[in-house]
Amino acid sequence: MSAPHLPLGEGAEFDAIRAMLDEWGPHAVGVGDDAAVVAVPPNEKLVVSTDASVEGVHFRREWMTAAQIGQRAASGALSDLAAMAATPLGILLALSVPERWRDELPELARGVGVAAVAARCLIVGGNLTRGTDLALTITVLGCTAVPLRRAGMRPGDRLFVTGRLGGPGAALRALLAERPPGLTHLERFVAPIPRLDEARWLAEHGAAAAIDISDGLLADGAHLARASAVSLAIDLAAVPCVDGVLPSEAATSGEEYELLVAVPDDVELDVAEFRRSFGIDLTRIGVALAPAGDPVLVDGRAPSVFGHDHLR
Amino acid sequence: MSAPHLPLGEGAEFDAIRAMLDEWGPHAVGVGDDAAVVAVPPNEKLVVSTDASVEGVHFRREWMTAAQIGQRAASGALSDLAAMAATPLGILLALSVPERWRDELPELARGVGVAAVAARCLIVGGNLTRGTDLALTITVLGCTAVPLRRAGMRPGDRLFVTGRLGGPGAALRALLAERPPGLTHLERFVAPIPRLDEARWLAEHGAAAAIDISDGLLADGAHLARASAVSLAIDLAAVPCVDGVLPSEAATSGEEYELLVAVPDDVELDVAEFRRSFGIDLTRIGVALAPAGDPVLVDGRAPSVFGHDHLR
């Protein structure tokens, strides 16, 4: 993974790639061959996920700078590695770029680079094409000896959530209504933080299953419940919220990139140590039950609203 | 990699994913977690590439069936593994789907599945979103102990090309002019064959560098030359063409997915055995020279036209 870039050819495509490589400096390696070559550590498995961020679907241009769009797209993709407690190895960036975005490519690239540096991984490849929408399709590569999966939870496991929920949803509601969002809410929307180190700590301390909350706590809780063939009983009052957001809003708020984690009942979890280590909360919000028809129960009832469906 | 799929949730997004999984049957595994987990064989490296196929840029709807669009996109992505002489491990399919394409998703998926089966690899994950363009961004995972790179060619190496060139370019010219393309030309355009087994044979028999000809022989020859810091002298009359295509057309025709390979002068290559094994030609078309200013010389002169620039 330490190969220098290959010399690139001439033309607009390669000029654009060169401008992006200038932004990335030493944080991109080996770009320019037909494919990237990545060493996976012995005795670990590759963990890989691909995620798209499309203008008009996942964001609007007026909401964020180009660098924020790039950083948010890469952070969202990296969050899927966090959900598996994997260590990031590399990022591939496939860009679809309309003419009107051409001049913003270096800034978009810079944002992707910021996310890569924060995750301590390299940009190892990508693709560039024209398109009607600006779209960033980001593939993230990671590794782990023991992935933390969605299946693996059992009745009796306690449910924890990292951080505080509701910020991105509150920002999104304000942006869609053309009201100015609260600054802390907006920060959570434009610059989500993949909980990579937190996930590995949780896996090392006995967590049995996890998911990242990209579709909302209840929607992703239902995914986790179905995967593990349990039901989740969530105590709405316990859901940790950012200021200015109700628990009922926080529970259905997507784009969070916090983690929902199941921990077996007999595992001691030092929540104070977690808070000291990472500067965010780890909050118990419920328990897994034997499957009860509904995948999620909130204060004992099936919720009417869950979260986000990407084809709605 | 043999895990069953996780139970999926409700809603249009998951219905669409279920319809695709029905098409793939046993050729997709472990779909539905936050990320895919893939074992890379001990002592081999991961080889990974991402490639996009966008409606209006790479194809038009009226040119192909949905299944052909899926198969062509996946085969084109797999060709990047062939160019590295890697063995395919898995495919991730990120789809951007406009409303007008929604009903075609199972057929698109079927075509991707056909390409995966032909390459003897599995579909291990993906992403689904709305978008203005139909776009298939396909990430391919492969492995090899010794990747066949673009750099590695030396002056004196002989240049070989697999198969016969010019078919996809001839089909594309006809389609763009709204003339009916020749059927054999169209077949080469809609159903390219990634030269995976051929590439591994070539690597095992001493090839020093390779590239797949997705941008055209001269354009990709120039990439190979720059990467290896040599110049390529190509004998135009030697370029193997499909019927009805001139060598000058075949040399600048993109979307080929044949391989351009450099073989050291002292390596014996049994071209007849190659033809017997794979049913296609392996043709010597030139030689690598010490760098001479121009990356490619055709019959001793720098060409005026090379091939395709994705941002033109």
PDB file of N, CA, C and O in Angstrom, chain A residues 228-291:
ATOM      1  N   SER A 228     -31.308 -10.721  14.363  1.00  0.00           N
ATOM      2  CA  SER A 228     -31.004 -11.569  15.520  1.00  0.00           C
ATOM      3  C   SER A 228     -32.202 -12.390  15.971  1.00  0.00           C
ATOM      4  O   SER A 228     -32.092 -13.140  16.950  1.00  0.00           O
ATOM      5  N   ALA A 229     -33.353 -12.213  15.299  1.00  0.00           N
ATOM      6  CA  ALA A 229     -34.580 -12.945  15.670  1.00  0.00           C
ATOM      7  C   ALA A 229     -34.955 -12.712  17.137  1.00  0.00           C
ATOM      8  O   ALA A 229     -35.183 -13.639  17.913  1.00  0.00           O
ATOM      9  N   VAL A 230     -34.972 -11.413  17.499  1.00  0.00           N
ATOM     10  CA  VAL A 230     -35.461 -11.006  18.822  1.00  0.00           C
ATOM     11  C   VAL A 230     -36.398  -9.813  18.620  1.00  0.00           C
ATOM     12  O   VAL A 230     -36.573  -9.350  17.495  1.00  0.00           O
ATOM     13  N   SER A 231     -37.015  -9.350  19.700  1.00  0.00           N
ATOM     14  CA  SER A 231     -37.704  -8.059  19.672  1.00  0.00           C
ATOM     15  C   SER A 231     -36.944  -7.113  20.598  1.00  0.00           C
ATOM     16  O   SER A 231     -36.335  -7.558  21.578  1.00  0.00           O
ATOM     17  N   LEU A 232     -36.980  -5.829  20.290  1.00  0.00           N
ATOM     18  CA  LEU A 232     -36.305  -4.855  21.146  1.00  0.00           C
ATOM     19  C   LEU A 232     -37.344  -4.060  21.919  1.00  0.00           C
ATOM     20  O   LEU A 232     -38.284  -3.529  21.319  1.00  0.00           O
ATOM     21  N   ALA A 233     -37.175  -3.986  23.227  1.00  0.00           N
ATOM     22  CA  ALA A 233     -38.029  -3.135  24.063  1.00  0.00           C
ATOM     23  C   ALA A 233     -37.240  -1.876  24.390  1.00  0.00           C
ATOM     24  O   ALA A 233     -36.218  -1.947  25.079  1.00  0.00           O
ATOM     25  N   ILE A 234     -37.691  -0.742  23.863  1.00  0.00           N
ATOM     26  CA  ILE A 234     -36.960   0.513  24.046  1.00  0.00           C
ATOM     27  C   ILE A 234     -37.745   1.423  24.979  1.00  0.00           C
ATOM     28  O   ILE A 234     -38.968   1.580  24.842  1.00  0.00           O
ATOM     29  N   ASP A 235     -37.019   2.006  25.922  1.00  0.00           N
ATOM     30  CA  ASP A 235     -37.587   2.941  26.893  1.00  0.00           C
ATOM     31  C   ASP A 235     -37.380   4.351  26.333  1.00  0.00           C
ATOM     32  O   ASP A 235     -36.262   4.871  26.359  1.00  0.00           O
ATOM     33  N   LEU A 236     -38.447   4.943  25.810  1.00  0.00           N
ATOM     34  CA  LEU A 236     -38.292   6.205  25.074  1.00  0.00           C
ATOM     35  C   LEU A 236     -37.644   7.296  25.928  1.00  0.00           C
ATOM     36  O   LEU A 236     -36.821   8.071  25.438  1.00  0.00           O
ATOM     37  N   ALA A 237     -38.013   7.356  27.210  1.00  0.00           N
ATOM     38  CA  ALA A 237     -37.478   8.410  28.079  1.00  0.00           C
ATOM     39  C   ALA A 237     -35.970   8.275  28.258  1.00  0.00           C
ATOM     40  O   ALA A 237     -35.289   9.250  28.598  1.00  0.00           O
ATOM     41  N   ALA A 238     -35.433   7.087  28.024  1.00  0.00           N
ATOM     42  CA  ALA A 238     -33.991   6.880  28.213  1.00  0.00           C
ATOM     43  C   ALA A 238     -33.176   7.287  26.984  1.00  0.00           C
ATOM     44  O   ALA A 238     -31.942   7.384  27.078  1.00  0.00           O
ATOM     45  N   VAL A 239     -33.841   7.503  25.843  1.00  0.00           N
ATOM     46  CA  VAL A 239     -33.096   7.814  24.613  1.00  0.00           C
ATOM     47  C   VAL A 239     -32.374   9.157  24.775  1.00  0.00           C
ATOM     48  O   VAL A 239     -33.016  10.179  25.033  1.00  0.00           O
ATOM     49  N   PRO A 240     -31.044   9.172  24.656  1.00  0.00           N
ATOM     50  CA  PRO A 240     -30.299  10.410  24.871  1.00  0.00           C
ATOM     51  C   PRO A 240     -30.474  11.342  23.679  1.00  0.00           C
ATOM     52  O   PRO A 240     -30.208  10.954  22.540  1.00  0.00           O
ATOM     53  N   CYS A 241     -30.933  12.573  23.958  1.00  0.00           N
ATOM     54  CA  CYS A 241     -31.240  13.519  22.886  1.00  0.00           C
ATOM     55  C   CYS A 241     -30.314  14.718  22.944  1.00  0.00           C
ATOM     56  O   CYS A 241     -29.878  15.123  24.019  1.00  0.00           O
ATOM     57  N   VAL A 242     -30.036  15.312  21.812  1.00  0.00           N
ATOM     58  CA  VAL A 242     -29.367  16.613  21.805  1.00  0.00           C
ATOM     59  C   VAL A 242     -30.374  17.659  22.275  1.00  0.00           C
ATOM     60  O   VAL A 242     -31.590  17.436  22.247  1.00  0.00           O
ATOM     61  N   ASP A 243     -29.885  18.804  22.714  1.00  0.00           N
ATOM     62  CA  ASP A 243     -30.760  19.865  23.209  1.00  0.00           C
ATOM     63  C   ASP A 243     -31.767  20.279  22.132  1.00  0.00           C
ATOM     64  O   ASP A 243     -31.418  20.396  20.951  1.00  0.00           O
ATOM     65  N   GLY A 244     -32.986  20.478  22.553  1.00  0.00           N
ATOM     66  CA  GLY A 244     -33.993  21.010  21.625  1.00  0.00           C
ATOM     67  C   GLY A 244     -34.700  19.946  20.813  1.00  0.00           C
ATOM     68  O   GLY A 244     -35.452  20.276  19.885  1.00  0.00           O
ATOM     69  N   VAL A 245     -34.462  18.686  21.124  1.00  0.00           N
ATOM     70  CA  VAL A 245     -35.094  17.595  20.369  1.00  0.00           C
ATOM     71  C   VAL A 245     -35.825  16.681  21.346  1.00  0.00           C
ATOM     72  O   VAL A 245     -35.310  16.355  22.416  1.00  0.00           O
ATOM     73  N   LEU A 246     -37.047  16.256  20.998  1.00  0.00           N
ATOM     74  CA  LEU A 246     -37.816  15.340  21.829  1.00  0.00           C
ATOM     75  C   LEU A 246     -37.370  13.899  21.577  1.00  0.00           C
ATOM     76  O   LEU A 246     -36.951  13.561  20.465  1.00  0.00           O
ATOM     77  N   PRO A 247     -37.478  13.035  22.579  1.00  0.00           N
ATOM     78  CA  PRO A 247     -37.121  11.617  22.366  1.00  0.00           C
ATOM     79  C   PRO A 247     -37.874  10.997  21.194  1.00  0.00           C
ATOM     80  O   PRO A 247     -37.309  10.197  20.446  1.00  0.00           O
ATOM     81  N   SER A 248     -39.147  11.358  20.997  1.00  0.00           N
ATOM     82  CA  SER A 248     -39.911  10.770  19.884  1.00  0.00           C
ATOM     83  C   SER A 248     -39.319  11.202  18.542  1.00  0.00           C
ATOM     84  O   SER A 248     -39.364  10.441  17.566  1.00  0.00           O
ATOM     85  N   GLU A 249     -38.762  12.414  18.477  1.00  0.00           N
ATOM     86  CA  GLU A 249     -38.087  12.859  17.258  1.00  0.00           C
ATOM     87  C   GLU A 249     -36.736  12.157  17.114  1.00  0.00           C
ATOM     88  O   GLU A 249     -36.374  11.688  16.031  1.00  0.00           O
ATOM     89  N   ALA A 250     -36.003  12.097  18.211  1.00  0.00           N
ATOM     90  CA  ALA A 250     -34.654  11.493  18.163  1.00  0.00           C
ATOM     91  C   ALA A 250     -34.716  10.020  17.769  1.00  0.00           C
ATOM     92  O   ALA A 250     -33.812   9.506  17.114  1.00  0.00           O
ATOM     93  N   ALA A 251     -35.807   9.337  18.134  1.00  0.00           N
ATOM     94  CA  ALA A 251     -35.897   7.901  17.882  1.00  0.00           C
ATOM     95  C   ALA A 251     -36.162   7.579  16.408  1.00  0.00           C
ATOM     96  O   ALA A 251     -35.933   6.455  15.962  1.00  0.00           O
ATOM     97  N   THR A 252     -36.650   8.554  15.651  1.00  0.00           N
ATOM     98  CA  THR A 252     -36.949   8.301  14.232  1.00  0.00           C
ATOM     99  C   THR A 252     -36.056   9.132  13.319  1.00  0.00           C
ATOM    100  O   THR A 252     -36.266   9.187  12.117  1.00  0.00           O
ATOM    101  N   SER A 253     -35.024   9.744  13.885  1.00  0.00           N
ATOM    102  CA  SER A 253     -34.160  10.682  13.166  1.00  0.00           C
ATOM    103  C   SER A 253     -33.028   9.915  12.484  1.00  0.00           C
ATOM    104  O   SER A 253     -32.238   9.239  13.142  1.00  0.00           O
ATOM    105  N   GLY A 254     -32.956   9.996  11.174  1.00  0.00           N
ATOM    106  CA  GLY A 254     -31.909   9.272  10.435  1.00  0.00           C
ATOM    107  C   GLY A 254     -30.615  10.056  10.360  1.00  0.00           C
ATOM    108  O   GLY A 254     -30.454  11.093  10.998  1.00  0.00           O
ATOM    109  N   GLU A 255     -29.662   9.534   9.587  1.00  0.00           N
ATOM    110  CA  GLU A 255     -28.378  10.188   9.321  1.00  0.00           C
ATOM    111  C   GLU A 255     -27.565  10.386  10.591  1.00  0.00           C
ATOM    112  O   GLU A 255     -26.763  11.309  10.691  1.00  0.00           O
ATOM    113  N   GLU A 256     -27.782   9.516  11.590  1.00  0.00           N
ATOM    114  CA  GLU A 256     -27.136   9.737  12.879  1.00  0.00           C
ATOM    115  C   GLU A 256     -25.675   9.301  12.876  1.00  0.00           C
ATOM    116  O   GLU A 256     -24.807   9.995  13.351  1.00  0.00           O
ATOM    117  N   TYR A 257     -25.471   8.082  12.423  1.00  0.00           N
ATOM    118  CA  TYR A 257     -24.148   7.454  12.467  1.00  0.00           C
ATOM    119  C   TYR A 257     -23.648   7.243  13.884  1.00  0.00           C
ATOM    120  O   TYR A 257     -22.462   7.059  14.120  1.00  0.00           O
ATOM    121  N   GLU A 258     -24.583   7.248  14.854  1.00  0.00           N
ATOM    122  CA  GLU A 258     -24.249   6.682  16.167  1.00  0.00           C
ATOM    123  C   GLU A 258     -24.482   5.174  16.080  1.00  0.00           C
ATOM    124  O   GLU A 258     -25.007   4.674  15.087  1.00  0.00           O
ATOM    125  N   LEU A 259     -24.052   4.455  17.130  1.00  0.00           N
ATOM    126  CA  LEU A 259     -24.179   2.998  17.126  1.00  0.00           C
ATOM    127  C   LEU A 259     -25.246   2.534  18.116  1.00  0.00           C
ATOM    128  O   LEU A 259     -25.340   3.069  19.225  1.00  0.00           O
ATOM    129  N   LEU A 260     -26.013   1.550  17.688  1.00  0.00           N
ATOM    130  CA  LEU A 260     -26.910   0.815  18.578  1.00  0.00           C
ATOM    131  C   LEU A 260     -26.260  -0.540  18.804  1.00  0.00           C
ATOM    132  O   LEU A 260     -25.969  -1.258  17.835  1.00  0.00           O
ATOM    133  N   VAL A 261     -26.021  -0.876  20.083  1.00  0.00           N
ATOM    134  CA  VAL A 261     -25.188  -2.035  20.416  1.00  0.00           C
ATOM    135  C   VAL A 261     -25.906  -2.906  21.425  1.00  0.00           C
ATOM    136  O   VAL A 261     -26.551  -2.397  22.340  1.00  0.00           O
ATOM    137  N   ALA A 262     -25.812  -4.210  21.243  1.00  0.00           N
ATOM    138  CA  ALA A 262     -26.365  -5.165  22.209  1.00  0.00           C
ATOM    139  C   ALA A 262     -25.234  -5.747  23.041  1.00  0.00           C
ATOM    140  O   ALA A 262     -24.198  -6.140  22.499  1.00  0.00           O
ATOM    141  N   VAL A 263     -25.447  -5.792  24.350  1.00  0.00           N
ATOM    142  CA  VAL A 263     -24.430  -6.306  25.274  1.00  0.00           C
ATOM    143  C   VAL A 263     -25.076  -7.374  26.165  1.00  0.00           C
ATOM    144  O   VAL A 263     -26.080  -7.099  26.812  1.00  0.00           O
ATOM    145  N   PRO A 264     -24.518  -8.584  26.169  1.00  0.00           N
ATOM    146  CA  PRO A 264     -25.116  -9.648  26.998  1.00  0.00           C
ATOM    147  C   PRO A 264     -25.241  -9.221  28.465  1.00  0.00           C
ATOM    148  O   PRO A 264     -24.429  -8.429  28.967  1.00  0.00           O
ATOM    149  N   ASP A 265     -26.247  -9.772  29.107  1.00  0.00           N
ATOM    150  CA  ASP A 265     -26.601  -9.367  30.463  1.00  0.00           C
ATOM    151  C   ASP A 265     -25.469  -9.604  31.452  1.00  0.00           C
ATOM    152  O   ASP A 265     -25.326  -8.880  32.438  1.00  0.00           O
ATOM    153  N   ASP A 266     -24.643 -10.621  31.201  1.00  0.00           N
ATOM    154  CA  ASP A 266     -23.595 -10.965  32.182  1.00  0.00           C
ATOM    155  C   ASP A 266     -22.282 -10.233  31.896  1.00  0.00           C
ATOM    156  O   ASP A 266     -21.267 -10.505  32.536  1.00  0.00           O
ATOM    157  N   VAL A 267     -22.264  -9.337  30.918  1.00  0.00           N
ATOM    158  CA  VAL A 267     -21.034  -8.584  30.611  1.00  0.00           C
ATOM    159  C   VAL A 267     -21.047  -7.264  31.372  1.00  0.00           C
ATOM    160  O   VAL A 267     -21.988  -6.482  31.264  1.00  0.00           O
ATOM    161  N   GLU A 268     -20.003  -7.046  32.152  1.00  0.00           N
ATOM    162  CA  GLU A 268     -19.858  -5.775  32.873  1.00  0.00           C
ATOM    163  C   GLU A 268     -19.359  -4.721  31.899  1.00  0.00           C
ATOM    164  O   GLU A 268     -18.326  -4.915  31.253  1.00  0.00           O
ATOM    165  N   LEU A 269     -20.054  -3.605  31.795  1.00  0.00           N
ATOM    166  CA  LEU A 269     -19.620  -2.558  30.874  1.00  0.00           C
ATOM    167  C   LEU A 269     -19.371  -1.289  31.680  1.00  0.00           C
ATOM    168  O   LEU A 269     -20.258  -0.810  32.379  1.00  0.00           O
ATOM    169  N   ASP A 270     -18.168  -0.753  31.601  1.00  0.00           N
ATOM    170  CA  ASP A 270     -17.819   0.436  32.385  1.00  0.00           C
ATOM    171  C   ASP A 270     -18.139   1.685  31.561  1.00  0.00           C
ATOM    172  O   ASP A 270     -17.314   2.191  30.810  1.00  0.00           O
ATOM    173  N   VAL A 271     -19.371   2.140  31.720  1.00  0.00           N
ATOM    174  CA  VAL A 271     -19.866   3.275  30.935  1.00  0.00           C
ATOM    175  C   VAL A 271     -19.051   4.542  31.218  1.00  0.00           C
ATOM    176  O   VAL A 271     -18.824   5.358  30.315  1.00  0.00           O
ATOM    177  N   ALA A 272     -18.590   4.673  32.444  1.00  0.00           N
ATOM    178  CA  ALA A 272     -17.790   5.852  32.800  1.00  0.00           C
ATOM    179  C   ALA A 272     -16.452   5.831  32.069  1.00  0.00           C
ATOM    180  O   ALA A 272     -15.967   6.868  31.594  1.00  0.00           O
ATOM    181  N   GLU A 273     -15.853   4.642  31.964  1.00  0.00           N
ATOM    182  CA  GLU A 273     -14.587   4.541  31.227  1.00  0.00           C
ATOM    183  C   GLU A 273     -14.798   4.883  29.753  1.00  0.00           C
ATOM    184  O   GLU A 273     -13.973   5.553  29.123  1.00  0.00           O
ATOM    185  N   PHE A 274     -15.917   4.400  29.196  1.00  0.00           N
ATOM    186  CA  PHE A 274     -16.239   4.733  27.804  1.00  0.00           C
ATOM    187  C   PHE A 274     -16.313   6.246  27.642  1.00  0.00           C
ATOM    188  O   PHE A 274     -15.726   6.817  26.717  1.00  0.00           O
ATOM    189  N   ARG A 275     -17.021   6.906  28.562  1.00  0.00           N
ATOM    190  CA  ARG A 275     -17.193   8.357  28.460  1.00  0.00           C
ATOM    191  C   ARG A 275     -15.848   9.064  28.596  1.00  0.00           C
ATOM    192  O   ARG A 275     -15.547  10.006  27.851  1.00  0.00           O
ATOM    193  N   ARG A 276     -15.012   8.608  29.518  1.00  0.00           N
ATOM    194  CA  ARG A 276     -13.682   9.213  29.681  1.00  0.00           C
ATOM    195  C   ARG A 276     -12.842   9.008  28.424  1.00  0.00           C
ATOM    196  O   ARG A 276     -12.125   9.898  27.980  1.00  0.00           O
ATOM    197  N   SER A 277     -12.928   7.823  27.831  1.00  0.00           N
ATOM    198  CA  SER A 277     -12.078   7.500  26.680  1.00  0.00           C
ATOM    199  C   SER A 277     -12.474   8.278  25.428  1.00  0.00           C
ATOM    200  O   SER A 277     -11.617   8.685  24.646  1.00  0.00           O
ATOM    201  N   PHE A 278     -13.775   8.449  25.230  1.00  0.00           N
ATOM    202  CA  PHE A 278     -14.234   8.961  23.935  1.00  0.00           C
ATOM    203  C   PHE A 278     -14.960  10.298  24.012  1.00  0.00           C
ATOM    204  O   PHE A 278     -15.265  10.900  22.981  1.00  0.00           O
ATOM    205  N   GLY A 279     -15.249  10.752  25.220  1.00  0.00           N
ATOM    206  CA  GLY A 279     -15.889  12.071  25.360  1.00  0.00           C
ATOM    207  C   GLY A 279     -17.349  12.100  24.933  1.00  0.00           C
ATOM    208  O   GLY A 279     -17.916  13.178  24.716  1.00  0.00           O
ATOM    209  N   ILE A 280     -17.959  10.930  24.782  1.00  0.00           N
ATOM    210  CA  ILE A 280     -19.397  10.873  24.472  1.00  0.00           C
ATOM    211  C   ILE A 280     -20.061   9.863  25.395  1.00  0.00           C
ATOM    212  O   ILE A 280     -19.405   9.026  25.999  1.00  0.00           O
ATOM    213  N   ASP A 281     -21.395   9.961  25.461  1.00  0.00           N
ATOM    214  CA  ASP A 281     -22.148   9.065  26.335  1.00  0.00           C
ATOM    215  C   ASP A 281     -22.311   7.674  25.733  1.00  0.00           C
ATOM    216  O   ASP A 281     -22.266   7.504  24.511  1.00  0.00           O
ATOM    217  N   LEU A 282     -22.503   6.709  26.601  1.00  0.00           N
ATOM    218  CA  LEU A 282     -22.975   5.374  26.216  1.00  0.00           C
ATOM    219  C   LEU A 282     -24.163   5.102  27.119  1.00  0.00           C
ATOM    220  O   LEU A 282     -24.002   5.004  28.341  1.00  0.00           O
ATOM    221  N   THR A 283     -25.367   5.046  26.537  1.00  0.00           N
ATOM    222  CA  THR A 283     -26.592   5.079  27.322  1.00  0.00           C
ATOM    223  C   THR A 283     -27.412   3.817  27.106  1.00  0.00           C
ATOM    224  O   THR A 283     -27.677   3.429  25.969  1.00  0.00           O
ATOM    225  N   ARG A 284     -27.821   3.238  28.228  1.00  0.00           N
ATOM    226  CA  ARG A 284     -28.693   2.063  28.140  1.00  0.00           C
ATOM    227  C   ARG A 284     -30.115   2.527  27.816  1.00  0.00           C
ATOM    228  O   ARG A 284     -30.665   3.384  28.501  1.00  0.00           O
ATOM    229  N   ILE A 285     -30.699   1.989  26.758  1.00  0.00           N
ATOM    230  CA  ILE A 285     -32.026   2.450  26.332  1.00  0.00           C
ATOM    231  C   ILE A 285     -33.050   1.320  26.262  1.00  0.00           C
ATOM    232  O   ILE A 285     -34.212   1.582  25.925  1.00  0.00           O
ATOM    233  N   GLY A 286     -32.660   0.093  26.564  1.00  0.00           N
ATOM    234  CA  GLY A 286     -33.658  -0.970  26.480  1.00  0.00           C
ATOM    235  C   GLY A 286     -33.049  -2.339  26.610  1.00  0.00           C
ATOM    236  O   GLY A 286     -31.903  -2.491  27.041  1.00  0.00           O
ATOM    237  N   VAL A 287     -33.815  -3.324  26.165  1.00  0.00           N
ATOM    238  CA  VAL A 287     -33.434  -4.722  26.341  1.00  0.00           C
ATOM    239  C   VAL A 287     -34.008  -5.545  25.187  1.00  0.00           C
ATOM    240  O   VAL A 287     -35.014  -5.166  24.583  1.00  0.00           O
ATOM    241  N   ALA A 288     -33.320  -6.634  24.865  1.00  0.00           N
ATOM    242  CA  ALA A 288     -33.841  -7.561  23.850  1.00  0.00           C
ATOM    243  C   ALA A 288     -34.758  -8.575  24.512  1.00  0.00           C
ATOM    244  O   ALA A 288     -34.463  -9.065  25.604  1.00  0.00           O
ATOM    245  N   LEU A 289     -35.881  -8.870  23.848  1.00  0.00           N
ATOM    246  CA  LEU A 289     -36.848  -9.846  24.340  1.00  0.00           C
ATOM    247  C   LEU A 289     -36.942 -10.999  23.347  1.00  0.00           C
ATOM    248  O   LEU A 289     -36.499 -10.885  22.211  1.00  0.00           O
ATOM    249  N   ALA A 290     -37.555 -12.069  23.762  1.00  0.00           N
ATOM    250  CA  ALA A 290     -37.887 -13.137  22.804  1.00  0.00           C
ATOM    251  C   ALA A 290     -38.765 -12.529  21.712  1.00  0.00           C
ATOM    252  O   ALA A 290     -39.507 -11.576  21.963  1.00  0.00           O
ATOM    253  N   PRO A 291     -38.682 -13.033  20.480  1.00  0.00           N
ATOM    254  CA  PRO A 291     -39.429 -12.406  19.390  1.00  0.00           C
ATOM    255  C   PRO A 291     -40.914 -12.327  19.705  1.00  0.00           C
ATOM    256  O   PRO A 291     -41.507 -13.299  20.154  1.00  0.00           O
TER     257      PRO A 291
END
